Amino acid sequence: EPKKSLDPDEEYKLSGDLRELYDRLLPSKESEDRRTQLCKKLERILDEEWPGNDIQVNMFGSSGNLLSSSDSDVDLCITTDAKALGDMHELAKRLNKHGMEKVVCRAAAKVPIVKCWDPELQLACDVNVNNPLALENTRMIKTYVQLDDRVRPLAKIIKYWTKRRILNDAGPGGTISSYTWICMILNFLQRRDPPILPSLQKMRNAERSTANGQPSDFVDDVDALKGWGKKNNESLAQLLFQFFRHYGYEFEYTKHVVSVREGRLLSRTEKGWETNSIDNKEGRHRLCVEEPFNTYRNLGNSADEYSWSGLHNEIRRAFELLEDGCQIEKVCEQYEFP
Ligand code: GTP
Ligand code: MG
């Protein structure tokens, strides 16, 4: 039986260590400035290559949701009406011409992107074109992060752990993306008792602003909602411990679906994602995480049975180390391939 909670002295010690780690993980001002410069620089390049168009370069992903580190890649989204920019091969060529290195074009990906490295600003980036959904889900994550002071450190520490243990690569043969982990963290916080986060997409009678003239799909009034979860006074250390306990031992992978949109767990049956469903293939995956906006998508579908089991073992490993009173650095020890 896994231990129910941390003892007060362990909790106190771990809390201190987590604060210290969190401070180290915060991006430097200098690295944030370089990200902004990269945006401006790409806008200049695109204006020069496709003059006379209205072209914006926006940061999304961790560069826009308060969860980046100094070494995070930059996710960029070009918004424009210019049709010519939809040709990813052409975009790749022009970026290369302007000194971008390691330019790789993934035109056939789910979301077509150009990957490149800017040697001047020392930044790697993924560029896509006209993907408003990515900008909106970034804005929603940022809103959740701002609602309670525990969200940012918890999410940054878990992300750090996933990086060090090589658990955040959704590519072929890989595990799951950072975005999927973030959804699992947010939903875990929505399901604490009392809850630490609400469902911003389910809240009624609240002011919703508009993004690009479209009504927002979620409540985004941070000032009104800040401190929403303060009836719950669990510490950062306790939450980290409980996160690993939950996804390591409590969460029933064959029955449940993580839903940030609903702010609760869905059963596979109500979601229509039964493990053996013939007309929906999303349920075949061991891990079910509903994409909050495109709810027919399972973000867990990048992990096959083998990689899910590795992932589950890693979650349990982290829990057991914390249960044994090991330090956070041990939990986040760099994974070495055998
Ligand atoms: P790091 O890059 O690890 O620092 O984290 P991140 O927050 O940037 O996450 P990630 O690179 O995984 O994803 C960046 C953004 O891409 C997310 O905020 C989403 O907007 C989008 N994204 C990534 N994966 C998916 C996906 O499977 N579906 C959808 N709809 N969007 C995704
Ligand atoms: Mg990213």
mmCIF file of C-alpha atoms and ligand atoms in Angstrom:
data_model
loop_
_atom_site.group_PDB
_atom_site.id
_atom_site.type_symbol
_atom_site.label_atom_id
_atom_site.label_comp_id
_atom_site.label_asym_id
_atom_site.label_seq_id
_atom_site.Cartn_x
_atom_site.Cartn_y
_atom_site.Cartn_z
ATOM 1 C CA GLU A 1 0.000 0.000 0.000
ATOM 2 C CA PRO A 2 1.614 3.296 -1.066
ATOM 3 C CA LYS A 3 1.996 5.797 1.743
ATOM 4 C CA LYS A 4 -1.012 8.156 1.981
ATOM 5 C CA SER A 5 0.855 11.400 2.531
ATOM 6 C CA LEU A 6 4.217 12.908 3.444
ATOM 7 C CA ASP A 7 5.085 13.226 7.133
ATOM 8 C CA PRO A 8 5.360 16.840 8.351
ATOM 9 C CA ASP A 9 9.158 16.784 8.665
ATOM 10 C CA GLU A 10 9.599 15.238 5.206
ATOM 11 C CA GLU A 11 7.138 17.733 3.829
ATOM 12 C CA TYR A 12 9.025 20.642 5.341
ATOM 13 C CA LYS A 13 12.368 19.455 3.989
ATOM 14 C CA LEU A 14 11.016 18.703 0.501
ATOM 15 C CA SER A 15 9.221 22.067 0.335
ATOM 16 C CA GLY A 16 12.508 23.869 0.865
ATOM 17 C CA ASP A 17 14.272 21.793 -1.780
ATOM 18 C CA LEU A 18 11.445 22.354 -4.260
ATOM 19 C CA ARG A 19 11.553 26.135 -3.783
ATOM 20 C CA GLU A 20 15.268 26.100 -4.420
ATOM 21 C CA LEU A 21 14.888 23.951 -7.545
ATOM 22 C CA TYR A 22 12.056 26.141 -8.813
ATOM 23 C CA ASP A 23 14.208 29.268 -8.516
ATOM 24 C CA ARG A 24 16.874 27.606 -10.621
ATOM 25 C CA LEU A 25 14.326 26.600 -13.266
ATOM 26 C CA LEU A 26 12.917 30.076 -13.816
ATOM 27 C CA PRO A 27 14.052 31.485 -17.165
ATOM 28 C CA SER A 28 16.528 34.346 -16.998
ATOM 29 C CA LYS A 29 15.462 37.808 -18.099
ATOM 30 C CA GLU A 30 18.147 37.571 -20.755
ATOM 31 C CA SER A 31 16.684 34.380 -22.238
ATOM 32 C CA GLU A 32 13.200 35.897 -22.287
ATOM 33 C CA ASP A 33 14.579 38.939 -24.104
ATOM 34 C CA ARG A 34 16.201 36.717 -26.713
ATOM 35 C CA ARG A 35 12.841 35.036 -27.359
ATOM 36 C CA THR A 36 11.179 38.389 -27.959
ATOM 37 C CA GLN A 37 14.044 39.387 -30.248
ATOM 38 C CA LEU A 38 13.642 36.209 -32.278
ATOM 39 C CA CYS A 39 9.967 37.053 -32.841
ATOM 40 C CA LYS A 40 10.840 40.556 -34.051
ATOM 41 C CA LYS A 41 13.651 39.270 -36.217
ATOM 42 C CA LEU A 42 11.420 36.725 -37.959
ATOM 43 C CA GLU A 43 8.785 39.389 -38.549
ATOM 44 C CA ARG A 44 11.456 41.506 -40.242
ATOM 45 C CA ILE A 45 12.588 38.596 -42.406
ATOM 46 C CA LEU A 46 9.046 37.697 -43.437
ATOM 47 C CA ASP A 47 8.206 41.334 -44.215
ATOM 48 C CA GLU A 48 11.234 41.520 -46.429
ATOM 49 C CA GLU A 49 10.431 38.263 -48.218
ATOM 50 C CA TRP A 50 6.684 38.830 -48.578
ATOM 51 C CA PRO A 51 6.360 42.619 -48.600
ATOM 52 C CA GLY A 52 3.017 44.362 -48.335
ATOM 53 C CA ASN A 53 1.336 41.708 -46.177
ATOM 54 C CA ASP A 54 0.157 41.937 -42.622
ATOM 55 C CA ILE A 55 2.333 39.328 -40.897
ATOM 56 C CA GLN A 56 2.639 38.657 -37.167
ATOM 57 C CA VAL A 57 4.874 36.221 -35.351
ATOM 58 C CA ASN A 58 3.438 35.023 -32.027
ATOM 59 C CA MET A 59 5.026 32.922 -29.327
ATOM 60 C CA PHE A 60 2.991 30.019 -27.969
ATOM 61 C CA GLY A 61 3.656 26.856 -25.969
ATOM 62 C CA SER A 62 6.011 27.292 -23.045
ATOM 63 C CA SER A 63 7.238 30.670 -24.297
ATOM 64 C CA GLY A 64 3.687 31.954 -23.800
ATOM 65 C CA ASN A 65 2.274 29.932 -20.907
ATOM 66 C CA LEU A 66 4.759 30.859 -18.119
ATOM 67 C CA LEU A 67 6.256 27.363 -18.087
ATOM 68 C CA SER A 68 9.483 27.858 -20.030
ATOM 69 C CA SER A 69 13.053 27.425 -18.847
ATOM 70 C CA SER A 70 16.114 29.196 -20.223
ATOM 71 C CA ASP A 71 16.791 26.215 -22.482
ATOM 72 C CA SER A 72 13.255 25.649 -23.840
ATOM 73 C CA ASP A 73 12.650 25.714 -27.576
ATOM 74 C CA VAL A 74 10.526 28.547 -28.870
ATOM 75 C CA ASP A 75 7.168 27.676 -30.432
ATOM 76 C CA LEU A 76 6.181 30.299 -32.988
ATOM 77 C CA CYS A 77 2.998 30.805 -34.938
ATOM 78 C CA ILE A 78 2.869 33.102 -37.958
ATOM 79 C CA THR A 79 -0.530 34.727 -38.407
ATOM 80 C CA THR A 80 -1.236 36.232 -41.802
ATOM 81 C CA ASP A 81 -3.734 36.376 -44.675
ATOM 82 C CA ALA A 82 -0.947 35.959 -47.219
ATOM 83 C CA LYS A 83 -1.562 32.619 -48.939
ATOM 84 C CA ALA A 84 2.055 32.296 -50.054
ATOM 85 C CA LEU A 85 3.124 31.722 -46.464
ATOM 86 C CA GLY A 86 1.201 28.464 -46.303
ATOM 87 C CA ASP A 87 3.902 26.788 -48.402
ATOM 88 C CA MET A 88 6.177 25.338 -45.731
ATOM 89 C CA HIS A 89 8.926 24.361 -48.194
ATOM 90 C CA GLU A 90 9.127 27.921 -49.424
ATOM 91 C CA LEU A 91 9.146 29.220 -45.854
ATOM 92 C CA ALA A 92 11.994 26.856 -45.004
ATOM 93 C CA LYS A 93 14.025 28.043 -47.993
ATOM 94 C CA ARG A 94 13.630 31.712 -47.121
ATOM 95 C CA LEU A 95 14.544 31.184 -43.474
ATOM 96 C CA ASN A 96 17.645 29.327 -44.561
ATOM 97 C CA LYS A 97 18.546 32.207 -46.879
ATOM 98 C CA HIS A 98 18.468 34.571 -43.883
ATOM 99 C CA GLY A 99 20.990 32.605 -41.869
ATOM 100 C CA MET A 100 18.787 30.171 -39.973
ATOM 101 C CA GLU A 101 20.534 26.836 -39.525
ATOM 102 C CA LYS A 102 19.460 23.194 -39.286
ATOM 103 C CA VAL A 103 16.293 24.083 -41.184
ATOM 104 C CA VAL A 104 13.966 21.082 -41.360
ATOM 105 C CA CYS A 105 10.570 21.152 -42.997
ATOM 106 C CA ARG A 106 7.829 18.870 -41.658
ATOM 107 C CA ALA A 107 5.128 19.720 -44.172
ATOM 108 C CA ALA A 108 3.256 16.443 -43.683
ATOM 109 C CA ALA A 109 2.988 16.566 -39.866
ATOM 110 C CA LYS A 110 -0.399 16.890 -38.110
ATOM 111 C CA VAL A 111 0.492 20.536 -37.703
ATOM 112 C CA PRO A 112 2.992 21.361 -40.494
ATOM 113 C CA ILE A 113 6.073 23.049 -39.093
ATOM 114 C CA VAL A 114 9.508 24.309 -40.009
ATOM 115 C CA LYS A 115 12.166 23.655 -37.372
ATOM 116 C CA CYS A 116 15.299 25.753 -37.242
ATOM 117 C CA TRP A 117 18.146 27.046 -35.132
ATOM 118 C CA ASP A 118 19.115 30.696 -34.897
ATOM 119 C CA PRO A 119 22.890 30.789 -34.356
ATOM 120 C CA GLU A 120 22.839 34.506 -33.549
ATOM 121 C CA LEU A 121 20.275 34.324 -30.736
ATOM 122 C CA GLN A 122 21.183 30.736 -29.863
ATOM 123 C CA LEU A 123 17.593 29.542 -29.966
ATOM 124 C CA ALA A 124 15.836 26.564 -31.503
ATOM 125 C CA CYS A 125 12.329 27.145 -32.803
ATOM 126 C CA ASP A 126 9.342 25.389 -34.354
ATOM 127 C CA VAL A 127 7.386 27.625 -36.704
ATOM 128 C CA ASN A 128 3.842 26.988 -37.903
ATOM 129 C CA VAL A 129 1.381 29.131 -39.829
ATOM 130 C CA ASN A 130 -2.126 30.229 -38.825
ATOM 131 C CA ASN A 131 -2.847 27.903 -35.956
ATOM 132 C CA PRO A 132 -5.234 29.904 -33.750
ATOM 133 C CA LEU A 133 -6.000 26.857 -31.607
ATOM 134 C CA ALA A 134 -2.413 26.648 -30.401
ATOM 135 C CA LEU A 135 -2.544 30.307 -29.394
ATOM 136 C CA GLU A 136 -5.816 29.795 -27.524
ATOM 137 C CA ASN A 137 -4.739 26.685 -25.644
ATOM 138 C CA THR A 138 -1.549 28.491 -24.661
ATOM 139 C CA ARG A 139 -3.593 31.425 -23.373
ATOM 140 C CA MET A 140 -5.797 29.041 -21.385
ATOM 141 C CA ILE A 141 -2.825 27.296 -19.773
ATOM 142 C CA LYS A 142 -1.364 30.661 -18.868
ATOM 143 C CA THR A 143 -4.677 31.620 -17.250
ATOM 144 C CA TYR A 144 -4.700 28.422 -15.161
ATOM 145 C CA VAL A 145 -1.081 29.015 -14.148
ATOM 146 C CA GLN A 146 -1.960 32.480 -12.864
ATOM 147 C CA LEU A 147 -4.929 31.390 -10.731
ATOM 148 C CA ASP A 148 -2.950 29.819 -7.902
ATOM 149 C CA ASP A 149 0.676 30.272 -6.845
ATOM 150 C CA ARG A 150 1.257 26.540 -6.594
ATOM 151 C CA VAL A 151 0.540 25.759 -10.238
ATOM 152 C CA ARG A 152 3.652 27.261 -11.759
ATOM 153 C CA PRO A 153 6.238 25.654 -9.464
ATOM 154 C CA LEU A 154 4.438 22.302 -9.524
ATOM 155 C CA ALA A 155 4.193 22.251 -13.322
ATOM 156 C CA LYS A 156 7.754 23.459 -13.832
ATOM 157 C CA ILE A 157 9.168 20.835 -11.486
ATOM 158 C CA ILE A 158 7.168 18.032 -13.098
ATOM 159 C CA LYS A 159 8.246 19.252 -16.552
ATOM 160 C CA TYR A 160 11.863 19.246 -15.383
ATOM 161 C CA TRP A 161 11.436 15.684 -14.147
ATOM 162 C CA THR A 162 9.901 14.600 -17.509
ATOM 163 C CA LYS A 163 12.848 16.143 -19.366
ATOM 164 C CA ARG A 164 15.486 14.527 -17.203
ATOM 165 C CA ARG A 165 13.779 11.139 -17.346
ATOM 166 C CA ILE A 166 13.155 11.509 -21.118
ATOM 167 C CA LEU A 167 9.390 11.320 -20.819
ATOM 168 C CA ASN A 168 8.279 14.257 -22.930
ATOM 169 C CA ASP A 169 8.826 13.341 -26.540
ATOM 170 C CA ALA A 170 5.626 12.692 -28.473
ATOM 171 C CA GLY A 171 7.486 11.833 -31.679
ATOM 172 C CA PRO A 172 7.468 8.368 -33.313
ATOM 173 C CA GLY A 173 8.176 5.649 -30.761
ATOM 174 C CA GLY A 174 8.081 8.302 -28.080
ATOM 175 C CA THR A 175 6.079 9.076 -24.984
ATOM 176 C CA ILE A 176 3.793 12.110 -24.545
ATOM 177 C CA SER A 177 4.257 15.835 -25.116
ATOM 178 C CA SER A 178 4.764 18.491 -22.476
ATOM 179 C CA TYR A 179 1.330 19.723 -23.415
ATOM 180 C CA THR A 180 -0.168 16.352 -22.461
ATOM 181 C CA TRP A 181 1.673 16.381 -19.131
ATOM 182 C CA ILE A 182 0.358 19.888 -18.469
ATOM 183 C CA CYS A 183 -3.219 18.716 -19.067
ATOM 184 C CA MET A 184 -2.636 15.846 -16.614
ATOM 185 C CA ILE A 185 -1.309 18.296 -14.010
ATOM 186 C CA LEU A 186 -4.172 20.779 -14.421
ATOM 187 C CA ASN A 187 -6.783 18.039 -14.217
ATOM 188 C CA PHE A 188 -5.118 16.607 -11.104
ATOM 189 C CA LEU A 189 -5.417 20.060 -9.479
ATOM 190 C CA GLN A 190 -9.068 20.352 -10.564
ATOM 191 C CA ARG A 191 -9.740 17.075 -8.767
ATOM 192 C CA ARG A 192 -8.092 17.762 -5.403
ATOM 193 C CA ASP A 193 -10.482 17.982 -2.458
ATOM 194 C CA PRO A 194 -11.213 20.860 -2.166
ATOM 195 C CA PRO A 195 -10.228 21.657 -5.766
ATOM 196 C CA ILE A 196 -7.341 24.010 -6.460
ATOM 197 C CA LEU A 197 -8.439 24.864 -10.007
ATOM 198 C CA PRO A 198 -11.900 25.218 -11.601
ATOM 199 C CA SER A 199 -12.765 24.308 -15.181
ATOM 200 C CA LEU A 200 -12.412 27.603 -17.007
ATOM 201 C CA GLN A 201 -14.354 26.183 -19.936
ATOM 202 C CA LYS A 202 -17.352 25.162 -17.807
ATOM 203 C CA MET A 203 -17.743 28.270 -15.654
ATOM 204 C CA ARG A 204 -20.983 30.131 -16.140
ATOM 205 C CA ASN A 205 -22.057 33.735 -15.656
ATOM 206 C CA ALA A 206 -18.560 35.036 -15.861
ATOM 207 C CA GLU A 207 -17.071 37.668 -18.052
ATOM 208 C CA ARG A 208 -15.389 36.277 -21.154
ATOM 209 C CA SER A 209 -13.210 38.517 -23.202
ATOM 210 C CA THR A 210 -12.702 38.133 -26.909
ATOM 211 C CA ALA A 211 -9.588 37.047 -28.717
ATOM 212 C CA ASN A 212 -9.296 38.269 -32.305
ATOM 213 C CA GLY A 213 -12.969 39.228 -32.280
ATOM 214 C CA GLN A 214 -14.028 35.666 -31.382
ATOM 215 C CA PRO A 215 -15.624 35.019 -28.012
ATOM 216 C CA SER A 216 -13.215 33.199 -25.742
ATOM 217 C CA ASP A 217 -13.997 29.537 -25.151
ATOM 218 C CA PHE A 218 -12.953 29.862 -21.518
ATOM 219 C CA VAL A 219 -13.235 32.324 -18.644
ATOM 220 C CA ASP A 220 -10.075 34.392 -18.555
ATOM 221 C CA ASP A 221 -10.615 36.995 -15.859
ATOM 222 C CA VAL A 222 -7.540 36.261 -13.747
ATOM 223 C CA ASP A 223 -8.178 39.083 -11.271
ATOM 224 C CA ALA A 224 -11.651 37.815 -10.442
ATOM 225 C CA LEU A 225 -10.554 34.196 -10.108
ATOM 226 C CA LYS A 226 -7.193 34.510 -8.419
ATOM 227 C CA GLY A 227 -7.251 32.561 -5.166
ATOM 228 C CA TRP A 228 -10.250 30.476 -6.287
ATOM 229 C CA GLY A 229 -8.663 27.357 -4.756
ATOM 230 C CA LYS A 230 -7.422 28.785 -1.466
ATOM 231 C CA LYS A 231 -9.701 26.568 0.643
ATOM 232 C CA ASN A 232 -7.226 23.876 -0.242
ATOM 233 C CA ASN A 233 -4.013 24.478 1.671
ATOM 234 C CA GLU A 234 -1.880 21.562 0.500
ATOM 235 C CA SER A 235 1.779 22.450 0.129
ATOM 236 C CA LEU A 236 3.804 22.222 -3.060
ATOM 237 C CA ALA A 237 5.646 19.212 -1.622
ATOM 238 C CA GLN A 238 2.446 17.396 -0.731
ATOM 239 C CA LEU A 239 1.004 18.099 -4.186
ATOM 240 C CA LEU A 240 4.057 16.725 -5.955
ATOM 241 C CA PHE A 241 3.902 13.594 -3.805
ATOM 242 C CA GLN A 242 0.181 13.221 -4.445
ATOM 243 C CA PHE A 243 0.603 13.777 -8.201
ATOM 244 C CA PHE A 244 2.923 10.773 -8.438
ATOM 245 C CA ARG A 245 0.741 8.770 -6.083
ATOM 246 C CA HIS A 246 -2.334 9.542 -8.130
ATOM 247 C CA TYR A 247 -0.993 8.685 -11.597
ATOM 248 C CA GLY A 248 1.145 5.877 -10.191
ATOM 249 C CA TYR A 249 -1.469 3.978 -8.175
ATOM 250 C CA GLU A 250 -4.930 5.541 -8.084
ATOM 251 C CA PHE A 251 -5.778 6.563 -11.607
ATOM 252 C CA GLU A 252 -7.486 3.672 -13.377
ATOM 253 C CA TYR A 253 -5.993 3.734 -16.833
ATOM 254 C CA THR A 254 -8.450 1.190 -18.233
ATOM 255 C CA LYS A 255 -11.478 3.157 -17.003
ATOM 256 C CA HIS A 256 -10.690 6.859 -16.927
ATOM 257 C CA VAL A 257 -10.189 9.793 -19.247
ATOM 258 C CA VAL A 258 -8.449 13.001 -18.111
ATOM 259 C CA SER A 259 -10.651 15.978 -19.005
ATOM 260 C CA VAL A 260 -9.476 19.520 -18.314
ATOM 261 C CA ARG A 261 -12.542 20.786 -20.151
ATOM 262 C CA GLU A 262 -14.933 19.079 -17.721
ATOM 263 C CA GLY A 263 -12.665 19.555 -14.702
ATOM 264 C CA ARG A 264 -13.165 15.938 -13.694
ATOM 265 C CA LEU A 265 -12.483 12.408 -14.850
ATOM 266 C CA LEU A 266 -14.714 11.005 -17.549
ATOM 267 C CA SER A 267 -15.336 7.312 -17.791
ATOM 268 C CA ARG A 268 -14.223 5.741 -21.031
ATOM 269 C CA THR A 269 -17.808 4.654 -21.570
ATOM 270 C CA GLU A 270 -19.301 8.133 -21.430
ATOM 271 C CA LYS A 271 -16.496 9.386 -23.646
ATOM 272 C CA GLY A 272 -16.985 6.575 -26.158
ATOM 273 C CA TRP A 273 -13.344 5.572 -25.782
ATOM 274 C CA GLU A 274 -13.766 1.983 -24.597
ATOM 275 C CA THR A 275 -10.591 -0.074 -24.899
ATOM 276 C CA ASN A 276 -12.250 -2.406 -27.399
ATOM 277 C CA SER A 277 -14.426 0.077 -29.283
ATOM 278 C CA ILE A 278 -14.637 -0.808 -32.973
ATOM 279 C CA ASP A 279 -15.699 2.598 -34.246
ATOM 280 C CA ASN A 280 -13.338 4.788 -32.234
ATOM 281 C CA LYS A 281 -9.648 4.088 -32.166
ATOM 282 C CA GLU A 282 -8.717 6.652 -29.478
ATOM 283 C CA GLY A 283 -9.715 4.200 -26.729
ATOM 284 C CA ARG A 284 -7.108 1.646 -27.797
ATOM 285 C CA HIS A 285 -4.487 3.639 -25.990
ATOM 286 C CA ARG A 286 -3.715 3.005 -22.376
ATOM 287 C CA LEU A 287 -3.560 6.667 -21.492
ATOM 288 C CA CYS A 288 -6.583 8.827 -22.338
ATOM 289 C CA VAL A 289 -6.217 12.607 -22.132
ATOM 290 C CA GLU A 290 -8.897 14.609 -23.874
ATOM 291 C CA GLU A 291 -7.620 17.611 -25.869
ATOM 292 C CA PRO A 292 -9.475 20.499 -24.167
ATOM 293 C CA PHE A 293 -10.553 22.187 -27.413
ATOM 294 C CA ASN A 294 -10.611 19.360 -29.970
ATOM 295 C CA THR A 295 -12.314 16.948 -27.625
ATOM 296 C CA TYR A 296 -12.378 14.076 -30.112
ATOM 297 C CA ARG A 297 -8.562 13.940 -29.904
ATOM 298 C CA ASN A 298 -6.742 11.783 -27.399
ATOM 299 C CA LEU A 299 -3.435 13.438 -26.466
ATOM 300 C CA GLY A 300 -2.343 10.135 -24.941
ATOM 301 C CA ASN A 301 -2.333 8.436 -28.360
ATOM 302 C CA SER A 302 1.388 9.072 -28.881
ATOM 303 C CA ALA A 303 2.262 6.519 -26.189
ATOM 304 C CA ASP A 304 1.982 2.886 -27.228
ATOM 305 C CA GLU A 305 1.661 0.057 -24.706
ATOM 306 C CA TYR A 306 5.415 -0.276 -24.324
ATOM 307 C CA SER A 307 6.110 3.403 -23.782
ATOM 308 C CA TRP A 308 3.086 3.773 -21.501
ATOM 309 C CA SER A 309 4.453 1.033 -19.291
ATOM 310 C CA GLY A 310 7.856 2.765 -19.157
ATOM 311 C CA LEU A 311 6.118 5.978 -18.282
ATOM 312 C CA HIS A 312 4.033 4.364 -15.558
ATOM 313 C CA ASN A 313 7.157 2.766 -14.083
ATOM 314 C CA GLU A 314 8.855 6.147 -14.015
ATOM 315 C CA ILE A 315 5.910 7.713 -12.175
ATOM 316 C CA ARG A 316 6.071 4.924 -9.603
ATOM 317 C CA ARG A 317 9.830 5.263 -9.329
ATOM 318 C CA ALA A 318 9.441 8.964 -8.526
ATOM 319 C CA PHE A 319 6.779 8.197 -5.935
ATOM 320 C CA GLU A 320 8.807 5.485 -4.243
ATOM 321 C CA LEU A 321 11.882 7.698 -3.995
ATOM 322 C CA LEU A 322 9.848 10.468 -2.374
ATOM 323 C CA GLU A 323 8.164 7.917 -0.125
ATOM 324 C CA ASP A 324 11.639 6.777 0.989
ATOM 325 C CA GLY A 325 12.607 10.359 1.783
ATOM 326 C CA CYS A 326 15.025 10.757 -1.146
ATOM 327 C CA GLN A 327 15.941 14.195 -2.378
ATOM 328 C CA ILE A 328 14.304 15.787 -5.386
ATOM 329 C CA GLU A 329 17.630 15.746 -7.257
ATOM 330 C CA LYS A 330 17.632 11.959 -6.988
ATOM 331 C CA VAL A 331 14.063 11.812 -8.296
ATOM 332 C CA CYS A 332 15.077 14.003 -11.243
ATOM 333 C CA GLU A 333 18.401 12.290 -11.861
ATOM 334 C CA GLN A 334 19.310 12.305 -15.561
ATOM 335 C CA TYR A 335 18.185 9.056 -17.176
ATOM 336 C CA GLU A 336 21.084 7.153 -18.713
ATOM 337 C CA PHE A 337 20.383 4.678 -21.492
ATOM 338 C CA PRO A 338 21.618 1.256 -20.477
HETATM 339 P P1 GTP B 1 8.224 22.616 -23.685
HETATM 340 O O1 GTP B 1 8.427 22.856 -25.147
HETATM 341 O O2 GTP B 1 8.611 21.241 -23.267
HETATM 342 O O3 GTP B 1 8.838 23.664 -22.819
HETATM 343 O O4 GTP B 1 6.631 22.701 -23.368
HETATM 344 P P2 GTP B 1 5.451 23.420 -24.158
HETATM 345 O O5 GTP B 1 4.542 24.030 -23.142
HETATM 346 O O6 GTP B 1 5.970 24.323 -25.219
HETATM 347 O O7 GTP B 1 4.668 22.213 -24.801
HETATM 348 P P3 GTP B 1 4.811 21.536 -26.241
HETATM 349 O O8 GTP B 1 6.081 21.927 -26.897
HETATM 350 O O9 GTP B 1 4.466 20.094 -26.062
HETATM 351 O O10 GTP B 1 3.596 22.162 -27.034
HETATM 352 C C1 GTP B 1 3.591 23.501 -27.411
HETATM 353 C C2 GTP B 1 2.202 23.899 -27.827
HETATM 354 O O11 GTP B 1 1.847 23.166 -28.983
HETATM 355 C C3 GTP B 1 1.116 23.640 -26.803
HETATM 356 O O12 GTP B 1 0.927 24.724 -25.934
HETATM 357 C C4 GTP B 1 -0.062 23.455 -27.681
HETATM 358 O O13 GTP B 1 -0.538 24.731 -28.039
HETATM 359 C C5 GTP B 1 0.501 22.838 -28.919
HETATM 360 N N1 GTP B 1 0.389 21.374 -28.935
HETATM 361 C C6 GTP B 1 1.362 20.493 -28.664
HETATM 362 N N2 GTP B 1 0.927 19.245 -28.819
HETATM 363 C C7 GTP B 1 -0.335 19.347 -29.202
HETATM 364 C C8 GTP B 1 -1.330 18.400 -29.553
HETATM 365 O O14 GTP B 1 -1.113 17.183 -29.557
HETATM 366 N N3 GTP B 1 -2.527 18.902 -29.885
HETATM 367 C C9 GTP B 1 -2.774 20.231 -29.907
HETATM 368 N N4 GTP B 1 -3.977 20.663 -30.248
HETATM 369 N N5 GTP B 1 -1.876 21.141 -29.607
HETATM 370 C C10 GTP B 1 -0.672 20.707 -29.268
HETATM 371 MG MG MG B 2 7.459 23.839 -26.668
#
